[in-house]
Structure formats: structure tokens, C-alpha cells
């Protein structure tokens, strides 16, 4: 695969974030943060075209400011509470829409829009990514909506070509699939599913990216959609439109269900394309096999431990697909909890200085930028080399975070994957790996429903002190006392306090099974 021409100058347009990281003891509930992107609602339409070109200087200044603001921690509390209530039940940050779960309801649109990003030559001889096609075309937007959409469309090209702008036309290019995440002002996340490929033709050409923007997390399903897009691109751009229109008019299926899209292809006739969601909805945006191929279980556990305590994690690899797949996999290990801080699977080159900030983050960076990463002043950061399968930098206490007994059990379970010849499909791998980490959380915090005190008006209050005290193991209690201070736990409990109806049905099922097994062992 060709790479951008080396020697691209460092970008000075991305400003550094200013505020320092607050101490862990100052606020138990911390405002979730992430790489911010303005929301934009898709209006149905049949026209498709490229947005108006934007001035380069203004674009970079806008995006730099946009990311600087997004990396700042709010630290605000929702409301004042009296002293006694604050002591027993600290104020918690409310969950922001779209951030808690990757389980989506049926009937939603598959995607908001499709954009094509191409490289356009600038006056200094370099190439700049530009959106040349957008479907559907947004019309009749209010002034504020139009400004928000423009900022969003300015950010997308950077993530489609995050590896710089010094490219050269080529005759061969291996297509690659990767994804990125943009977080809206309201906390909801949009996912960009990308296929970078070389257009059909003769002679030297530049690659282009087909990017589907959706609020739905289902990497496998959208990879299949991009396969169909790529197949049609080799025929004509005109053939893509009716396929995407048919997809847009189809409802997003329920877990385990399928939807069939009819699509006409010249000289082939009408094709029926079946798109199926996995049965386990919480695993539909992950490929754990990608992580296991590059890291041993002995390294995955310290990464998991660092993520659980919301530290800074940097993953390095050269291929965009490796970065996005592995980071999505690490985030999925946290189920039923959600990483709620800065989350950028592939960091654009011009924003490297911006994201290495003194707040929790989980980011992917191409290996060619290793020196710039190591030059950044960072504390409590774990830097993972996905090429060599090793740590380049660690805090040093990663192996002491998790209770040793449960660490050994998870290690045994993960090693079973390597020794089991009966595990062949990605679904089987996903189930085995997920089960090991879900059981960890079941054992550690599965008793939380018993420590929510319900009032007559139906609102709940989490009894944190009693919850921690109920854990008999000293090592487990030590871990849980740290974990309850994290933002991911605060968001989870805040949701649980809203209703007696349990959230995350799969997790509740595993809790029930665990208690049933304990009862059975006692009775026998």
C-alpha cells in the first residue's frame, strides 16, 4: 500500500489545550468529554452534490478551536445538594443522549449521509482532502443548523485522510476499511465508516474515500455496505446513488434480523442484498480477533485495567484499519460501561498536538508519528505498539490494578481462545472474549441493584458506602473503591437510579445467572 510522501511539515494550526487535569478526589462525577462535533439532522432528499469549497486557513482555525474546546473538562455539577445528601450520595453527572449504549432500536435510518472525499492539489503542490459528493443534499436549513453542518463537513475530510496531505498519484492501491467517531455537542456520537480505494481507470490516480456517517455502531454490517459501494464504484458513480437511496429508505433491523435491499446493476440485473445484525447487539461494533492477533492476553489485561481507571491510552500502528479495529475492541471490553472521554480511533496528523492533553483519552496514532508522541509531556499514559505487540511506555502499576485472582481467571479464559481449535468464526471469538470481561464486572459490581434505595416517587439513590462495604475481599474492595470514582461508573449508576427497570439486559441476565449458580453451589 502506498504511503504519503515522508517529510510533511508539522502543523502549527492545531492549538494546545490549556487546563490541567483535575485531581481524582475533587469531583466524583466528572463531565464526559470527547472529540466534539456539531449535530446535524439529515433531511431526506434525492439530490446529491458536493458542498461549497471552504477557505483552508479558516477551515483549520475553526477545526483547531473546535477540538480545543472539546478536550476541556467541564467539571460542573448539575445542581446543589445539601451537605448530608452530598456526603452519602455525591452529585453525579447525568448521561448525555446517545453515549450510554451501542444497542440501537429497530426502524432507524441506516445512515445520515454518504460523502466522497477526494484529494485536490493545492498551489504549493500538496494535496488537500475535499468533499466532492454528498448524499442526500441538505436543504432549507436554519442559519445555526447550516453553520453546524459546515463545521462537521470541515472535520470529516481530515478523518478520511488522517495521514497527512503529501501524497503522490499511484497505479495500485489496496483498499482499506476504517472508522472514526465524532461526538456532538449534546454528547451523542456519529460514526464515520470509511473505505479508501483507488478509482477505476488507467494511469496514475489518487485514492478517494467513501464515508458513511451514521449514529449506529455496527462495523461488520457497514463493512458489507461499503463492499457494495466499492463494487458499484468500479462501474460508475451513478450506480451508487440508487443503492444508497434504497438503503436509506429501509429500516434498521432488530438484533438477529435482516433487511433485504433491491439494487439494479447494469449487465447484471437486479440484485437482492441481505444485511443482518448480530444477535448480541452489544458485540456488533467489535472484532476482538483483530486485538488478539496483535496483543497477547498478558498485554490486553493491563490495557483493560488502564481503561477501567480512565487513564490515557495511545495505540500506535501504521494501518488505519488496525488502529480503528483495535481501539473499538478495547472500548468494547468495558461493557456494560462506556468510555465517555476523548475517543479518536485515528487522529489526523494536524491534530496530534491537540489531543495529547492532560485529560483521559483513548486515541490511535500512526506509527510514523512516534517521535512526536514521545515528545508530548504526559503522565499516567500507556503507549501500545500494535505493530510489535508491546508497551512503549507504561505507568508501572498496571498489573496491580485488578484483583489478582480475577486477573488469573480472565487470563485463563483468554488463553483458552488460543488453544481451542473449535473456535473459528469472529462471532465465536467475540462471545468468548466478551464473556471473560462481563464476568469480571458481574463479580465486582453485580450487586449494585441491592444498594439502590428507592423513594415513594420512584427515584433511586445509590448507597455507595454500603455497596463497597458489601465486598468481602480486600483486594476487590480496593479496586471497586477506585472504580466508583470513575465517570463511566457514575454514568451507569445515574441511569440505574432513574428506573427500577434494569438497563443493559444482557448484563442483567449474566448477573442473574451468576447468583443462580452461587445459590446452586450453596444448596449442593
XYZ file of C-alpha atoms in Angstrom, residues 9-305:
297
model
C 5.860 19.621 7.973
C 4.298 19.705 11.393
C 1.052 21.602 11.578
C 1.083 24.720 13.709
C -2.620 25.384 13.315
C -3.820 22.981 15.990
C -3.705 24.757 19.356
C -2.810 23.000 22.570
C -5.456 22.573 25.239
C -4.935 24.723 28.319
C -6.483 23.369 31.520
C -4.754 20.785 33.670
C -6.352 17.540 34.734
C -8.380 17.824 37.955
C -7.338 15.632 40.864
C -9.367 12.400 41.217
C -10.713 13.332 44.643
C -12.201 16.696 43.745
C -15.231 15.553 41.819
C -16.684 12.076 41.848
C -18.908 12.767 38.913
C -16.971 14.245 36.029
C -18.475 15.555 32.847
C -17.973 13.153 29.964
C -15.917 14.615 27.161
C -14.920 13.620 23.695
C -13.853 14.979 20.382
C -16.742 17.345 19.770
C -18.650 17.735 16.569
C -21.803 19.735 15.966
C -25.006 17.801 15.468
C -26.717 17.722 12.111
C -30.034 16.144 11.312
C -30.385 14.571 7.931
C -33.248 15.668 5.764
C -34.474 13.143 3.282
C -33.812 14.144 -0.260
C -32.929 12.814 -3.665
C -30.339 15.273 -4.814
C -26.655 14.742 -4.233
C -23.801 17.154 -4.706
C -20.608 18.484 -3.204
C -20.697 21.203 -0.558
C -19.244 24.599 -1.371
C -15.438 24.775 -1.001
C -14.085 26.342 2.187
C -11.074 28.560 2.736
C -8.161 26.490 4.031
C -6.978 28.923 6.707
C -10.463 29.473 8.091
C -11.130 25.750 7.999
C -8.077 24.803 10.041
C -8.617 27.613 12.545
C -12.220 26.548 13.025
C -11.351 22.884 13.464
C -8.457 23.678 15.804
C -10.695 25.775 18.026
C -13.414 23.151 17.766
C -11.087 20.416 19.081
C -9.511 22.612 21.746
C -12.916 23.263 23.284
C -13.920 19.620 23.059
C -10.908 18.445 25.040
C -11.650 20.590 28.039
C -13.280 19.015 31.059
C -16.370 20.804 32.279
C -16.243 19.875 35.934
C -19.661 21.415 36.599
C -22.227 19.791 38.847
C -25.854 19.681 37.809
C -27.336 21.086 40.988
C -26.508 21.982 44.556
C -27.273 19.409 47.224
C -27.384 19.767 50.965
C -24.341 18.698 52.946
C -25.779 15.490 54.350
C -27.024 14.283 50.983
C -23.705 15.140 49.363
C -21.845 13.031 51.899
C -23.885 9.892 51.349
C -24.718 10.350 47.683
C -22.390 12.631 45.693
C -23.852 14.508 42.773
C -23.431 12.592 39.553
C -23.113 13.764 36.007
C -26.256 12.981 34.015
C -25.886 10.787 30.999
C -25.801 12.587 27.702
C -28.004 11.264 24.907
C -26.502 8.572 22.714
C -23.485 7.946 24.917
C -24.522 5.090 27.163
C -25.087 2.149 24.896
C -24.388 0.759 21.459
C -27.735 -1.093 21.375
C -29.943 0.672 18.833
C -33.660 0.377 18.234
C -35.036 -1.022 15.028
C -36.623 1.291 12.474
C -33.936 3.990 12.488
C -32.259 5.193 9.299
C -29.161 3.208 8.381
C -27.192 6.377 7.794
C -27.427 10.151 7.775
C -25.436 10.686 4.630
C -22.724 9.415 2.341
C -19.807 11.633 1.362
C -16.967 11.079 -1.078
C -13.669 12.701 -0.152
C -11.030 13.238 -2.826
C -7.542 14.773 -2.807
C -7.266 18.120 -4.579
C -3.905 19.687 -5.457
C -3.079 22.995 -3.771
C -0.922 25.846 -5.045
C 2.119 24.596 -3.104
C 1.989 21.183 -4.811
C 0.493 19.243 -1.915
C -2.915 17.612 -1.752
C -5.824 18.601 0.446
C -8.857 16.347 1.122
C -12.147 17.824 -0.048
C -15.720 16.544 -0.104
C -16.742 16.202 -3.748
C -20.059 14.372 -3.297
C -22.722 14.382 -0.604
C -25.932 12.372 -0.402
C -28.538 13.403 0.492
C -28.103 17.119 -0.053
C -29.330 19.087 2.979
C -31.707 21.895 2.125
C -33.797 24.516 3.932
C -31.548 24.555 6.977
C -31.758 27.364 9.509
C -28.695 29.583 9.881
C -27.490 27.842 13.047
C -28.032 24.382 11.562
C -26.169 25.375 8.404
C -23.176 26.640 10.423
C -23.108 23.440 12.480
C -23.259 21.313 9.352
C -20.381 23.259 7.768
C -18.190 22.670 10.811
C -18.999 18.975 10.700
C -18.239 18.755 6.990
C -14.944 20.555 7.571
C -13.875 17.890 10.077
C -14.817 14.804 8.057
C -12.121 15.122 5.318
C -9.368 15.233 7.974
C -10.520 11.887 9.355
C -10.855 10.348 5.902
C -7.222 11.273 5.141
C -5.698 11.496 8.644
C -2.212 10.596 7.393
C -1.228 13.986 6.034
C -1.516 15.726 2.682
C 1.767 14.826 0.951
C 0.507 12.169 -1.441
C 1.569 11.090 -4.908
C -0.627 9.532 -7.627
C -0.271 5.751 -7.892
C -1.323 2.932 -10.207
C -2.025 0.366 -7.465
C -3.633 0.739 -4.062
C -5.026 -1.858 -1.674
C -8.389 -0.658 -0.427
C -8.740 -0.347 3.345
C -11.654 -0.030 5.744
C -11.540 2.024 8.923
C -13.805 4.188 11.049
C -13.779 7.296 13.181
C -16.044 8.799 15.821
C -17.317 12.374 16.111
C -19.091 13.494 19.276
C -21.828 16.103 19.115
C -22.399 18.993 21.477
C -25.167 17.001 23.182
C -22.861 14.012 23.712
C -24.356 11.785 21.009
C -21.845 10.122 18.745
C -21.709 9.804 14.994
C -19.550 7.134 13.387
C -17.822 7.536 10.055
C -17.377 4.236 8.207
C -14.689 4.668 5.557
C -13.498 2.727 2.526
C -10.368 4.167 0.923
C -9.841 2.900 -2.596
C -8.359 3.728 -5.969
C -10.941 4.722 -8.599
C -11.055 2.569 -11.699
C -9.151 3.897 -14.688
C -5.798 3.923 -16.418
C -2.559 5.576 -15.425
C -1.676 7.110 -12.080
C -4.559 8.166 -9.843
C -5.177 9.373 -6.320
C -7.196 7.350 -3.801
C -10.584 8.546 -2.633
C -12.678 7.756 0.430
C -16.316 6.766 0.605
C -17.558 7.678 4.064
C -20.927 6.730 5.523
C -21.960 8.842 8.523
C -24.316 7.081 10.906
C -25.288 7.191 14.561
C -25.437 3.384 14.528
C -22.476 1.285 15.658
C -22.310 -1.896 13.602
C -18.903 -2.209 11.948
C -19.477 -5.580 10.276
C -22.762 -4.552 8.700
C -21.406 -1.259 7.373
C -18.310 -3.024 6.032
C -20.638 -5.121 3.887
C -22.422 -1.958 2.729
C -19.054 -0.465 1.765
C -18.268 -3.659 -0.189
C -21.366 -2.976 -2.261
C -20.408 0.689 -2.668
C -16.909 -0.261 -3.859
C -18.306 -2.800 -6.328
C -20.569 -0.148 -7.821
C -17.798 2.462 -7.881
C -15.833 0.284 -10.256
C -18.780 0.517 -12.652
C -19.908 4.123 -12.240
C -20.641 6.685 -9.529
C -24.179 6.846 -10.913
C -24.836 3.254 -9.823
C -24.105 4.078 -6.181
C -26.964 6.532 -5.783
C -29.950 4.138 -6.262
C -28.339 1.608 -3.906
C -27.833 4.186 -1.144
C -31.345 5.574 -1.718
C -32.784 2.077 -1.286
C -30.719 1.613 1.851
C -31.865 4.937 3.231
C -35.500 4.012 2.722
C -35.048 0.699 4.564
C -35.494 0.418 8.350
C -32.549 -0.595 10.517
C -33.271 -4.224 11.540
C -33.626 -5.512 15.084
C -30.775 -7.664 16.551
C -30.594 -11.001 14.769
C -32.930 -9.795 11.998
C -32.224 -8.938 8.361
C -33.302 -6.402 5.800
C -33.174 -7.007 2.036
C -32.180 -4.246 -0.382
C -33.036 -4.445 -4.067
C -30.402 -2.929 -6.314
C -30.060 -2.849 -10.086
C -26.613 -3.194 -11.657
C -26.125 -2.741 -15.424
C -25.400 -6.031 -17.236
C -26.126 -7.959 -14.018
C -29.774 -7.123 -13.415
C -31.477 -6.730 -10.055
C -29.587 -7.981 -7.029
C -31.002 -8.763 -3.593
C -28.602 -7.747 -0.830
C -29.316 -9.099 2.642
C -27.972 -7.169 5.632
C -28.137 -8.881 9.021
C -27.480 -7.553 12.524
C -25.727 -9.822 15.047
C -27.916 -11.443 17.710
C -25.811 -9.941 20.509
C -26.280 -6.234 19.883
C -23.532 -5.188 22.312
C -20.971 -7.000 20.136
C -21.991 -5.633 16.746
C -19.339 -2.928 16.569
C -16.325 -5.023 17.514
C -13.838 -7.564 16.176
C -11.866 -8.902 19.133
C -9.887 -11.115 16.752
C -8.051 -8.002 15.486
C -6.877 -7.255 19.029
C -5.877 -10.843 19.804
C -3.846 -11.063 16.597
C -1.631 -8.184 17.723
C -1.509 -8.394 21.503
C -1.124 -11.307 23.896
C -3.644 -11.753 26.746
C -0.854 -10.716 29.159
C -0.866 -7.279 27.498
C -4.619 -6.969 26.998
C -5.316 -7.143 30.736
C -3.106 -4.146 31.683
C -4.738 -2.183 28.843
C -8.155 -3.089 30.220
C -7.072 -2.075 33.724
